[in-house]
PDB file of C-alpha atoms in Angstrom:
ATOM      1  CA  MET B  20      73.732 127.515 115.279  1.00 95.00           C
ATOM      2  CA  ASN B  21      74.560 127.025 111.342  1.00 92.00           C
ATOM      3  CA  ILE B  22      72.834 124.089 109.707  1.00 93.00           C
ATOM      4  CA  GLU B  23      74.159 123.027 106.014  1.00 86.00           C
ATOM      5  CA  ARG B  24      72.988 120.333 103.920  1.00 84.00           C
ATOM      6  CA  LYS B  25      75.448 118.704 101.979  1.00 82.00           C
ATOM      7  CA  LYS B  26      75.219 116.462  98.912  1.00 81.00           C
ATOM      8  CA  VAL B  27      76.732 112.783  99.958  1.00 90.00           C
ATOM      9  CA  GLU B  28      77.325 110.331  97.153  1.00 93.00           C
ATOM     10  CA  THR B  29      76.172 106.608  98.710  1.00 95.00           C
ATOM     11  CA  LEU B  30      77.083 103.381  97.065  1.00 96.00           C
ATOM     12  CA  ARG B  31      75.659  99.828  98.305  1.00 97.00           C
ATOM     13  CA  ILE B  32      77.955  97.265  97.101  1.00 97.00           C
ATOM     14  CA  THR B  33      76.039  93.743  97.068  1.00 96.00           C
ATOM     15  CA  ASP B  34      76.480  89.983  95.700  1.00 94.00           C
ATOM     16  CA  ILE B  35      80.463  90.223  96.842  1.00 94.00           C
ATOM     17  CA  GLU B  36      81.825  86.735  97.394  1.00 92.00           C
ATOM     18  CA  GLY B  37      83.138  86.294 101.018  1.00 90.00           C
ATOM     19  CA  LEU B  38      81.807  89.805 101.921  1.00 94.00           C
ATOM     20  CA  ASP B  39      78.681  91.224 103.437  1.00 94.00           C
ATOM     21  CA  PRO B  40      77.271  94.306 101.677  1.00 97.00           C
ATOM     22  CA  VAL B  41      79.264  97.550 101.871  1.00 97.00           C
ATOM     23  CA  THR B  42      78.281 100.606 101.986  1.00 97.00           C
ATOM     24  CA  VAL B  43      80.383 103.898 100.561  1.00 97.00           C
ATOM     25  CA  MET B  44      79.839 107.349 101.339  1.00 97.00           C
ATOM     26  CA  LEU B  45      81.710 110.010  99.434  1.00 96.00           C
ATOM     27  CA  GLU B  46      81.890 113.484 100.384  1.00 95.00           C
ATOM     28  CA  ASN B  47      83.776 115.967  97.751  1.00 93.00           C
ATOM     29  CA  PHE B  48      84.071 119.395  99.658  1.00 91.00           C
ATOM     30  CA  GLU B  49      85.925 121.067  96.801  1.00 90.00           C
ATOM     31  CA  PRO B  50      88.449 119.893  94.383  1.00 91.00           C
ATOM     32  CA  GLY B  51      91.103 118.023  96.112  1.00 92.00           C
ATOM     33  CA  LYS B  52      89.489 117.709  99.396  1.00 94.00           C
ATOM     34  CA  GLY B  53      87.463 114.899 100.303  1.00 94.00           C
ATOM     35  CA  LYS B  54      86.136 112.308 102.722  1.00 96.00           C
ATOM     36  CA  ILE B  55      85.232 108.495 102.598  1.00 97.00           C
ATOM     37  CA  THR B  56      83.571 106.336 104.867  1.00 97.00           C
ATOM     38  CA  ILE B  57      82.927 102.631 104.341  1.00 98.00           C
ATOM     39  CA  GLU B  58      80.608 100.608 106.589  1.00 98.00           C
ATOM     40  CA  CYS B  59      80.587  96.618 105.990  1.00 96.00           C
ATOM     41  CA  TYR B  60      78.602  94.208 108.602  1.00 93.00           C
ATOM     42  CA  GLY B  61      78.495  97.061 111.685  1.00 93.00           C
ATOM     43  CA  GLU B  62      81.880  98.142 111.370  1.00 95.00           C
ATOM     44  CA  SER B  63      82.889 101.433 109.722  1.00 97.00           C
ATOM     45  CA  TRP B  64      86.137 103.430 108.696  1.00 98.00           C
ATOM     46  CA  SER B  65      86.385 106.844 107.902  1.00 97.00           C
ATOM     47  CA  THR B  66      89.224 109.526 106.804  1.00 97.00           C
ATOM     48  CA  TYR B  67      89.474 112.936 105.189  1.00 96.00           C
ATOM     49  CA  TRP B  68      92.019 113.828 102.688  1.00 95.00           C
ATOM     50  CA  GLY B  69      92.549 117.634 102.584  1.00 93.00           C
ATOM     51  CA  SER B  70      95.163 117.763  99.581  1.00 91.00           C
ATOM     52  CA  MET B  71      94.582 115.172  97.345  1.00 90.00           C
ATOM     53  CA  GLY B  72      96.517 115.053  93.640  1.00 83.00           C
ATOM     54  CA  CYS B  73      92.918 114.305  92.159  1.00 78.00           C
ATOM     55  CA  ASP B  74      89.804 116.422  92.147  1.00 86.00           C
ATOM     56  CA  THR B  75      87.446 113.910  93.699  1.00 92.00           C
ATOM     57  CA  VAL B  76      87.761 111.617  96.485  1.00 94.00           C
ATOM     58  CA  GLU B  77      86.755 108.619  94.545  1.00 94.00           C
ATOM     59  CA  ALA B  78      89.533 109.140  91.633  1.00 94.00           C
ATOM     60  CA  PHE B  79      92.078 109.833  94.629  1.00 95.00           C
ATOM     61  CA  PHE B  80      90.955 106.494  96.337  1.00 95.00           C
ATOM     62  CA  CYS B  81      91.068 104.241  93.368  1.00 94.00           C
ATOM     63  CA  SER B  82      94.735 105.860  92.773  1.00 93.00           C
ATOM     64  CA  CYS B  83      95.966 104.784  96.014  1.00 94.00           C
ATOM     65  CA  ASP B  84      97.404 101.687  97.229  1.00 94.00           C
ATOM     66  CA  GLU B  85      95.401  99.567  99.812  1.00 96.00           C
ATOM     67  CA  HIS B  86      98.020  99.666 102.384  1.00 96.00           C
ATOM     68  CA  TYR B  87      97.999 103.209 102.432  1.00 96.00           C
ATOM     69  CA  ILE B  88      94.394 103.531 102.707  1.00 97.00           C
ATOM     70  CA  ALA B  89      93.944 101.014 105.297  1.00 97.00           C
ATOM     71  CA  LYS B  90      96.489 102.836 107.603  1.00 97.00           C
ATOM     72  CA  ASN B  91      94.193 106.149 106.903  1.00 96.00           C
ATOM     73  CA  LEU B  92      91.176 104.510 107.636  1.00 97.00           C
ATOM     74  CA  SER B  93      92.326 102.668 110.523  1.00 95.00           C
ATOM     75  CA  SER B  94      94.819 101.591 113.349  1.00 94.00           C
ATOM     76  CA  ILE B  95      94.743  98.035 112.883  1.00 94.00           C
ATOM     77  CA  ASP B  96      98.396  96.391 112.353  1.00 93.00           C
ATOM     78  CA  SER B  97      98.859  94.491 109.371  1.00 95.00           C
ATOM     79  CA  ASP B  98     100.741  91.810 111.393  1.00 94.00           C
ATOM     80  CA  VAL B  99     100.241  90.465 114.871  1.00 90.00           C
ATOM     81  CA  ILE B 100     102.401  88.448 117.165  1.00 85.00           C
ATOM     82  CA  ASP B 101     102.305  84.509 115.893  1.00 88.00           C
ATOM     83  CA  VAL B 102     101.482  83.319 119.891  1.00 84.00           C
ATOM     84  CA  GLU B 103     102.024  79.377 118.769  1.00 87.00           C
ATOM     85  CA  ALA B 104     105.438  80.340 116.977  1.00 89.00           C
ATOM     86  CA  THR B 105     106.558  82.681 119.878  1.00 84.00           C
ATOM     87  CA  ILE B 106     105.515  79.806 122.377  1.00 85.00           C
ATOM     88  CA  ASN B 107     107.591  77.405 120.516  1.00 90.00           C
ATOM     89  CA  GLN B 108     110.340  79.691 119.875  1.00 88.00           C
ATOM     90  CA  LEU B 109     110.561  79.799 123.810  1.00 86.00           C
ATOM     91  CA  LYS B 110     110.522  76.393 124.087  1.00 89.00           C
ATOM     92  CA  LYS B 111     113.452  76.207 121.936  1.00 91.00           C
ATOM     93  CA  ILE B 112     115.497  78.409 123.886  1.00 89.00           C
ATOM     94  CA  VAL B 113     114.690  76.522 127.423  1.00 90.00           C
ATOM     95  CA  ILE B 114     115.832  73.282 125.512  1.00 91.00           C
ATOM     96  CA  GLU B 115     118.957  74.723 124.453  1.00 91.00           C
ATOM     97  CA  GLN B 116     119.633  75.895 127.519  1.00 89.00           C
ATOM     98  CA  ARG B 117     118.891  72.429 129.296  1.00 87.00           C
ATOM     99  CA  LYS B 118     121.069  71.107 126.658  1.00 91.00           C
ATOM    100  CA  THR B 119     124.120  73.442 127.431  1.00 90.00           C
ATOM    101  CA  GLY B 120     123.627  72.917 131.165  1.00 88.00           C
ATOM    102  CA  LEU B 121     122.687  76.557 132.020  1.00 86.00           C
ATOM    103  CA  ILE B 122     119.441  75.228 133.667  1.00 86.00           C
ATOM    104  CA  GLU B 123     118.531  72.088 135.633  1.00 89.00           C
ATOM    105  CA  LYS B 124     115.780  69.662 134.349  1.00 89.00           C
ATOM    106  CA  ARG B 125     113.528  71.007 136.885  1.00 90.00           C
ATOM    107  CA  GLU B 126     114.138  74.712 136.090  1.00 87.00           C
ATOM    108  CA  ALA B 127     113.162  73.671 132.330  1.00 88.00           C
ATOM    109  CA  ARG B 128     110.232  71.874 133.003  1.00 90.00           C
ATOM    110  CA  LYS B 129     108.901  74.792 135.325  1.00 86.00           C
ATOM    111  CA  GLN B 130     109.780  77.334 132.309  1.00 84.00           C
ATOM    112  CA  ILE B 131     107.960  75.546 129.686  1.00 86.00           C
ATOM    113  CA  ILE B 132     104.725  75.277 131.778  1.00 85.00           C
ATOM    114  CA  GLU B 133     105.050  78.808 132.531  1.00 82.00           C
ATOM    115  CA  ILE B 134     105.185  79.712 128.788  1.00 82.00           C
ATOM    116  CA  GLU B 135     102.166  77.482 127.951  1.00 82.00           C
ATOM    117  CA  GLU B 136     100.307  79.486 130.326  1.00 79.00           C
ATOM    118  CA  ILE B 137     100.531  82.896 128.784  1.00 74.00           C
ATOM    119  CA  GLU B 138      97.617  83.501 126.441  1.00 72.00           C
ATOM    120  CA  ASN B 139      97.848  87.097 125.720  1.00 70.00           C
ATOM    121  CA  PRO B 140     101.132  88.193 123.694  1.00 63.00           C
ATOM    122  CA  HIS B 141     101.325  91.373 125.267  1.00 65.00           C
ATOM    123  CA  ASP B 142     102.022  89.346 128.549  1.00 64.00           C
ATOM    124  CA  TRP B 143     105.224  88.329 127.161  1.00 62.00           C
ATOM    125  CA  ILE B 144     106.508  91.921 127.758  1.00 59.00           C
ATOM    126  CA  ARG B 145     104.895  93.064 130.859  1.00 55.00           C
ATOM    127  CA  TRP B 146     104.690  89.657 132.889  1.00 52.00           C
ATOM    128  CA  GLY B 147     105.981  89.587 136.283  1.00 49.00           C
ATOM    129  CA  GLY B 148     107.020  85.915 135.879  1.00 56.00           C
ATOM    130  CA  ASP B 149     110.822  85.154 136.502  1.00 58.00           C
ATOM    131  CA  SER B 150     110.963  82.231 133.737  1.00 58.00           C
ATOM    132  CA  VAL B 151     109.618  84.464 130.899  1.00 62.00           C
ATOM    133  CA  ASN B 152     111.618  87.520 132.359  1.00 64.00           C
ATOM    134  CA  GLU B 153     114.692  85.280 132.154  1.00 68.00           C
ATOM    135  CA  LEU B 154     114.337  84.263 128.514  1.00 70.00           C
ATOM    136  CA  LEU B 155     113.572  87.698 127.183  1.00 69.00           C
ATOM    137  CA  GLY B 156     115.866  89.641 129.340  1.00 65.00           C
ATOM    138  CA  CYS B 157     115.230  92.892 131.200  1.00 63.00           C
ATOM    139  CA  GLU B 158     113.921  94.492 127.827  1.00 67.00           C
ATOM    140  CA  PRO B 159     111.507  92.173 126.387  1.00 66.00           C
ATOM    141  CA  TRP B 160     109.941  94.435 124.195  1.00 66.00           C
ATOM    142  CA  HIS B 161     113.386  93.987 121.852  1.00 70.00           C
ATOM    143  CA  PHE B 162     112.510  90.119 121.782  1.00 74.00           C
ATOM    144  CA  ASP B 163     112.038  89.171 117.927  1.00 80.00           C
ATOM    145  CA  PHE B 164     108.673  88.143 118.311  1.00 82.00           C
ATOM    146  CA  PRO B 165     107.466  85.976 115.364  1.00 88.00           C
ATOM    147  CA  THR B 166     104.393  87.639 113.422  1.00 91.00           C
ATOM    148  CA  LYS B 167     101.583  86.524 111.045  1.00 94.00           C
ATOM    149  CA  PRO B 168      99.342  88.536 108.820  1.00 96.00           C
ATOM    150  CA  ASN B 169      96.815  90.265 111.000  1.00 96.00           C
ATOM    151  CA  HIS B 170      93.340  88.700 109.882  1.00 95.00           C
ATOM    152  CA  HIS B 171      91.571  91.854 110.479  1.00 95.00           C
ATOM    153  CA  TYR B 172      93.789  93.730 108.558  1.00 97.00           C
ATOM    154  CA  GLU B 173      93.507  91.491 105.717  1.00 96.00           C
ATOM    155  CA  TYR B 174      89.744  92.028 105.646  1.00 96.00           C
ATOM    156  CA  LEU B 175      89.664  95.371 105.736  1.00 97.00           C
ATOM    157  CA  CYS B 176      92.375  95.532 102.665  1.00 97.00           C
ATOM    158  CA  ARG B 177      89.645  92.936 100.732  1.00 97.00           C
ATOM    159  CA  ILE B 178      86.753  95.661 101.437  1.00 97.00           C
ATOM    160  CA  ILE B 179      88.982  98.388 100.089  1.00 98.00           C
ATOM    161  CA  ASN B 180      90.041  96.542  96.980  1.00 97.00           C
ATOM    162  CA  THR B 181      86.394  95.951  96.649  1.00 97.00           C
ATOM    163  CA  VAL B 182      85.361  99.408  96.875  1.00 97.00           C
ATOM    164  CA  LYS B 183      87.635 100.413  94.827  1.00 97.00           C
ATOM    165  CA  ARG B 184      86.639  97.986  91.827  1.00 96.00           C
ATOM    166  CA  ALA B 185      83.235  99.311  92.563  1.00 96.00           C
ATOM    167  CA  LEU B 186      84.359 103.063  92.444  1.00 96.00           C
ATOM    168  CA  ARG B 187      86.017 102.110  89.078  1.00 94.00           C
ATOM    169  CA  GLU B 188      82.697 101.177  87.765  1.00 93.00           C
ATOM    170  CA  ALA B 189      80.551 103.571  88.878  1.00 92.00           C
ATOM    171  CA  PHE B 190      82.825 106.489  88.073  1.00 89.00           C
ATOM    172  CA  PRO B 191      84.487 105.447  84.921  1.00 83.00           C
ATOM    173  CA  CYS B 192      85.324 108.747  83.833  1.00 68.00           C
ATOM    174  CA  ASN B 193      87.203 109.959  86.817  1.00 61.00           C
ATOM    175  CA  GLN B 194      90.017 107.806  86.369  1.00 55.00           C
TER     176      GLN B 194
END
């Protein structure tokens, strides 16, 4: 067994409006190679860069766009299916089919009830109900689901931008 002791730079950022305290751990293994770990309210995100254009991970982190960093730190999608908008869009399709005579009043009512009963957005893709399958077709994953910004992703981006500001303040010479 080989045990190494490494110097890890740790920052604790407090008094942040709208955020709990954030802890940042920076590891610079050698010029151009480093790792960052960010923790806030029991959640943590970590990534390693083995080929940075900058010498230090803190300089590299500050030079990057928050969306690039978020995609490296996590697999959180920036957008999610907008359930309410999807339900409304599916209802409009049913109403249009009813107006044009493609379906009867009773069938339209049945479809609207089934649409309103689905809670999980992924159920629209894998659900076995006849009504929704008729609306979405045989390949429902091609349906243009309305989306909205993912609040988990936006939260992570707020943390990233806070860390960037703190790093610029703590390491002004590295910029």
